[in-house]
Amino acid sequence: MRVAENTGITLQQLRLRNSALELLMVNKTTEGNPMKIEISGHHVDITDAISADIEKKLEKIKKCYPSLIHIDVILSKQHNEHHVEISTNYEGAKLAAHGKNEVLYPALNNAIKKLEASLTHRKGQLKANLRKEPVLVEDVEGDE
Protein backbone atom coordinates (compact mmCIF):
# COMPACT_ATOMS: atom_id res chain seq x y z
CA MET A 1 0.00 0.00 0.00
CA ARG A 2 1.39 3.44 -0.89
CA VAL A 3 1.67 6.16 1.75
CA ALA A 4 1.76 9.95 1.22
CA GLU A 5 4.77 11.91 2.45
CA ASN A 6 4.82 12.91 6.15
CA THR A 7 1.19 12.03 6.76
CA GLY A 8 0.84 8.30 7.18
CA ILE A 9 -2.34 8.50 5.08
CA THR A 10 -2.79 6.05 2.23
CA LEU A 11 -3.43 7.20 -1.30
CA GLN A 12 -6.93 5.71 -1.20
CA GLN A 13 -7.76 7.68 1.95
CA LEU A 14 -6.54 10.90 0.31
CA ARG A 15 -8.66 10.28 -2.77
CA LEU A 16 -11.73 9.67 -0.61
CA ARG A 17 -11.07 12.87 1.34
CA ASN A 18 -10.64 14.90 -1.87
CA SER A 19 -13.86 13.53 -3.37
CA ALA A 20 -15.71 14.34 -0.12
CA LEU A 21 -14.35 17.91 -0.19
CA GLU A 22 -15.45 18.25 -3.81
CA LEU A 23 -18.97 17.16 -2.88
CA LEU A 24 -19.03 19.69 -0.05
CA MET A 25 -18.04 22.48 -2.43
CA VAL A 26 -20.74 21.52 -4.93
CA ASN A 27 -23.48 21.11 -2.32
CA LYS A 28 -22.58 24.21 -0.30
CA THR A 29 -25.37 26.63 -1.14
CA THR A 30 -27.16 29.41 0.62
CA GLU A 31 -30.50 29.15 -1.15
CA GLY A 32 -32.29 29.59 2.17
CA ASN A 33 -30.29 32.73 2.96
CA PRO A 34 -30.31 35.32 0.18
CA MET A 35 -27.10 37.19 -0.49
CA LYS A 36 -26.94 40.49 1.37
CA ILE A 37 -25.92 43.50 -0.71
CA GLU A 38 -24.83 46.54 1.27
CA ILE A 39 -24.65 49.76 -0.77
CA SER A 40 -23.10 52.93 0.56
CA GLY A 41 -22.29 56.24 -1.09
CA HIS A 42 -19.71 58.95 -0.51
CA HIS A 43 -20.77 62.23 -2.12
CA VAL A 44 -23.33 60.21 -4.12
CA ASP A 45 -27.04 59.88 -3.36
CA ILE A 46 -28.16 56.26 -3.49
CA THR A 47 -31.55 56.29 -5.16
CA ASP A 48 -33.96 53.38 -5.50
CA ALA A 49 -33.11 53.14 -9.19
CA ILE A 50 -29.39 52.81 -8.47
CA SER A 51 -30.02 50.17 -5.79
CA ALA A 52 -32.32 48.21 -8.08
CA ASP A 53 -29.80 48.34 -10.93
CA ILE A 54 -26.97 47.13 -8.70
CA GLU A 55 -29.08 44.25 -7.39
CA LYS A 56 -30.11 43.32 -10.92
CA LYS A 57 -26.52 43.29 -12.15
CA LEU A 58 -25.32 41.23 -9.18
CA GLU A 59 -28.07 38.64 -9.74
CA LYS A 60 -25.85 36.69 -12.19
CA ILE A 61 -23.06 36.54 -9.61
CA LYS A 62 -25.58 35.37 -7.04
CA LYS A 63 -26.66 32.48 -9.28
CA CYS A 64 -23.13 31.42 -10.26
CA TYR A 65 -21.66 31.67 -6.75
CA PRO A 66 -24.39 30.65 -4.28
CA SER A 67 -21.95 30.42 -1.36
CA LEU A 68 -21.52 34.22 -1.38
CA ILE A 69 -23.20 35.66 1.68
CA HIS A 70 -22.41 39.35 1.62
CA ILE A 71 -21.27 41.94 -0.94
CA ASP A 72 -20.27 45.51 -0.12
CA VAL A 73 -20.70 48.15 -2.82
CA ILE A 74 -19.20 51.60 -2.24
CA LEU A 75 -20.04 54.38 -4.68
CA SER A 76 -18.06 57.60 -4.53
CA LYS A 77 -17.41 60.66 -6.62
CA GLN A 78 -13.99 62.32 -6.63
CA HIS A 79 -12.82 65.05 -8.99
CA ASN A 80 -15.80 64.62 -11.36
CA GLU A 81 -15.14 60.89 -11.66
CA HIS A 82 -17.28 58.08 -10.27
CA HIS A 83 -15.52 55.29 -8.38
CA VAL A 84 -17.18 51.96 -7.58
CA GLU A 85 -15.59 49.48 -5.19
CA ILE A 86 -17.12 46.04 -4.71
CA SER A 87 -15.76 43.65 -2.09
CA THR A 88 -16.71 40.24 -0.75
CA ASN A 89 -15.34 37.13 0.90
CA TYR A 90 -15.38 33.95 -1.17
CA GLU A 91 -14.23 30.62 0.22
CA GLY A 92 -11.73 32.15 2.63
CA ALA A 93 -10.34 34.90 0.40
CA LYS A 94 -11.21 38.59 0.40
CA LEU A 95 -11.89 39.75 -3.14
CA ALA A 96 -12.29 43.33 -4.27
CA ALA A 97 -12.86 45.05 -7.60
CA HIS A 98 -12.63 48.72 -8.48
CA GLY A 99 -14.09 50.58 -11.45
CA LYS A 100 -14.01 54.24 -12.39
CA ASN A 101 -15.49 56.37 -15.11
CA GLU A 102 -16.98 59.84 -15.58
CA VAL A 103 -20.45 58.22 -15.62
CA LEU A 104 -21.70 56.02 -12.78
CA TYR A 105 -23.16 53.07 -14.71
CA PRO A 106 -20.07 52.28 -16.85
CA ALA A 107 -17.98 52.44 -13.66
CA LEU A 108 -20.36 49.98 -12.04
CA ASN A 109 -20.25 47.63 -15.04
CA ASN A 110 -16.44 47.76 -15.03
CA ALA A 111 -16.25 46.84 -11.34
CA ILE A 112 -18.75 43.99 -11.73
CA LYS A 113 -16.77 42.51 -14.64
CA LYS A 114 -13.60 42.64 -12.56
CA LEU A 115 -15.37 40.98 -9.62
CA GLU A 116 -16.65 38.18 -11.87
CA ALA A 117 -13.12 37.64 -13.19
CA SER A 118 -11.63 37.44 -9.70
CA LEU A 119 -14.38 35.07 -8.51
CA THR A 120 -13.75 32.81 -11.52
CA HIS A 121 -10.02 32.87 -10.79
CA ARG A 122 -10.56 31.96 -7.13
CA LYS A 123 -12.96 29.15 -8.05
CA GLY A 124 -10.30 27.76 -10.41
CA GLN A 125 -7.70 27.90 -7.64
CA LEU A 126 -9.97 25.93 -5.33
CA LYS A 127 -10.65 23.29 -7.96
CA ALA A 128 -6.93 23.00 -8.75
CA ASN A 129 -6.14 22.44 -5.08
CA LEU A 130 -8.65 19.58 -4.96
CA ARG A 131 -7.04 17.86 -7.94
CA LYS A 132 -3.48 17.87 -6.60
CA GLU A 133 -2.11 14.39 -6.14
CA PRO A 134 -0.05 13.78 -3.01
CA VAL A 135 3.66 13.07 -3.35
CA LEU A 136 4.27 9.37 -2.84
CA VAL A 137 7.37 8.45 -0.87
CA GLU A 138 7.43 4.75 -0.20
CA ASP A 139 5.54 1.50 -0.32
CA VAL A 140 4.56 0.16 3.07
CA GLU A 141 4.80 -3.60 3.10
CA GLY A 142 2.58 -5.86 5.12
CA ASP A 143 -0.47 -3.55 5.03
CA GLU A 144 -1.91 -5.00 1.84
XYZ file of C-alpha atoms in Angstrom:
144
model
C 0.000 0.000 0.000
C 1.390 3.440 -0.887
C 1.674 6.163 1.753
C 1.764 9.945 1.218
C 4.770 11.913 2.446
C 4.824 12.914 6.145
C 1.189 12.027 6.760
C 0.837 8.296 7.179
C -2.340 8.495 5.084
C -2.793 6.053 2.234
C -3.433 7.199 -1.302
C -6.925 5.708 -1.202
C -7.758 7.680 1.954
C -6.544 10.902 0.314
C -8.658 10.280 -2.772
C -11.733 9.670 -0.609
C -11.073 12.868 1.336
C -10.643 14.902 -1.871
C -13.865 13.534 -3.369
C -15.710 14.337 -0.124
C -14.350 17.906 -0.190
C -15.447 18.247 -3.811
C -18.974 17.159 -2.884
C -19.035 19.689 -0.046
C -18.043 22.480 -2.426
C -20.737 21.518 -4.927
C -23.481 21.113 -2.319
C -22.579 24.209 -0.300
C -25.369 26.631 -1.137
C -27.164 29.411 0.622
C -30.501 29.150 -1.154
C -32.294 29.588 2.168
C -30.287 32.729 2.963
C -30.313 35.323 0.185
C -27.099 37.194 -0.490
C -26.939 40.494 1.370
C -25.920 43.504 -0.710
C -24.833 46.543 1.269
C -24.652 49.755 -0.774
C -23.097 52.934 0.560
C -22.285 56.239 -1.088
C -19.706 58.945 -0.507
C -20.769 62.231 -2.123
C -23.328 60.214 -4.122
C -27.037 59.879 -3.364
C -28.156 56.255 -3.486
C -31.551 56.285 -5.165
C -33.958 53.377 -5.496
C -33.114 53.137 -9.194
C -29.388 52.813 -8.474
C -30.017 50.171 -5.794
C -32.320 48.205 -8.079
C -29.801 48.344 -10.927
C -26.971 47.126 -8.697
C -29.077 44.250 -7.385
C -30.115 43.323 -10.922
C -26.522 43.286 -12.151
C -25.323 41.231 -9.180
C -28.067 38.640 -9.743
C -25.849 36.694 -12.194
C -23.055 36.535 -9.613
C -25.579 35.374 -7.036
C -26.656 32.484 -9.277
C -23.133 31.418 -10.259
C -21.665 31.665 -6.746
C -24.394 30.650 -4.279
C -21.950 30.422 -1.356
C -21.525 34.218 -1.376
C -23.204 35.656 1.684
C -22.409 39.352 1.617
C -21.271 41.939 -0.944
C -20.267 45.506 -0.116
C -20.696 48.152 -2.825
C -19.204 51.599 -2.243
C -20.041 54.384 -4.683
C -18.061 57.601 -4.532
C -17.409 60.663 -6.617
C -13.994 62.316 -6.629
C -12.817 65.045 -8.990
C -15.800 64.618 -11.356
C -15.139 60.893 -11.664
C -17.279 58.083 -10.265
C -15.520 55.294 -8.378
C -17.179 51.957 -7.578
C -15.592 49.481 -5.190
C -17.122 46.040 -4.710
C -15.757 43.654 -2.093
C -16.712 40.240 -0.755
C -15.340 37.129 0.903
C -15.376 33.954 -1.171
C -14.226 30.622 0.221
C -11.732 32.149 2.627
C -10.336 34.898 0.401
C -11.205 38.590 0.396
C -11.893 39.748 -3.143
C -12.287 43.330 -4.268
C -12.855 45.049 -7.599
C -12.630 48.724 -8.476
C -14.087 50.580 -11.449
C -14.008 54.236 -12.392
C -15.494 56.374 -15.112
C -16.984 59.836 -15.583
C -20.449 58.223 -15.618
C -21.701 56.023 -12.777
C -23.159 53.068 -14.710
C -20.075 52.282 -16.852
C -17.975 52.445 -13.663
C -20.364 49.977 -12.039
C -20.251 47.626 -15.043
C -16.440 47.757 -15.028
C -16.250 46.845 -11.336
C -18.752 43.986 -11.726
C -16.772 42.510 -14.642
C -13.604 42.642 -12.559
C -15.366 40.983 -9.620
C -16.650 38.178 -11.872
C -13.122 37.638 -13.190
C -11.632 37.444 -9.701
C -14.385 35.073 -8.512
C -13.751 32.812 -11.516
C -10.022 32.867 -10.788
C -10.565 31.961 -7.127
C -12.956 29.152 -8.048
C -10.300 27.764 -10.406
C -7.695 27.905 -7.641
C -9.970 25.933 -5.328
C -10.649 23.287 -7.962
C -6.934 22.995 -8.754
C -6.144 22.440 -5.078
C -8.651 19.579 -4.958
C -7.041 17.857 -7.942
C -3.477 17.868 -6.603
C -2.107 14.390 -6.137
C -0.048 13.778 -3.007
C 3.655 13.065 -3.350
C 4.271 9.366 -2.839
C 7.373 8.449 -0.866
C 7.434 4.746 -0.198
C 5.538 1.504 -0.317
C 4.556 0.160 3.073
C 4.799 -3.605 3.097
C 2.581 -5.858 5.119
C -0.473 -3.546 5.033
C -1.906 -4.997 1.835
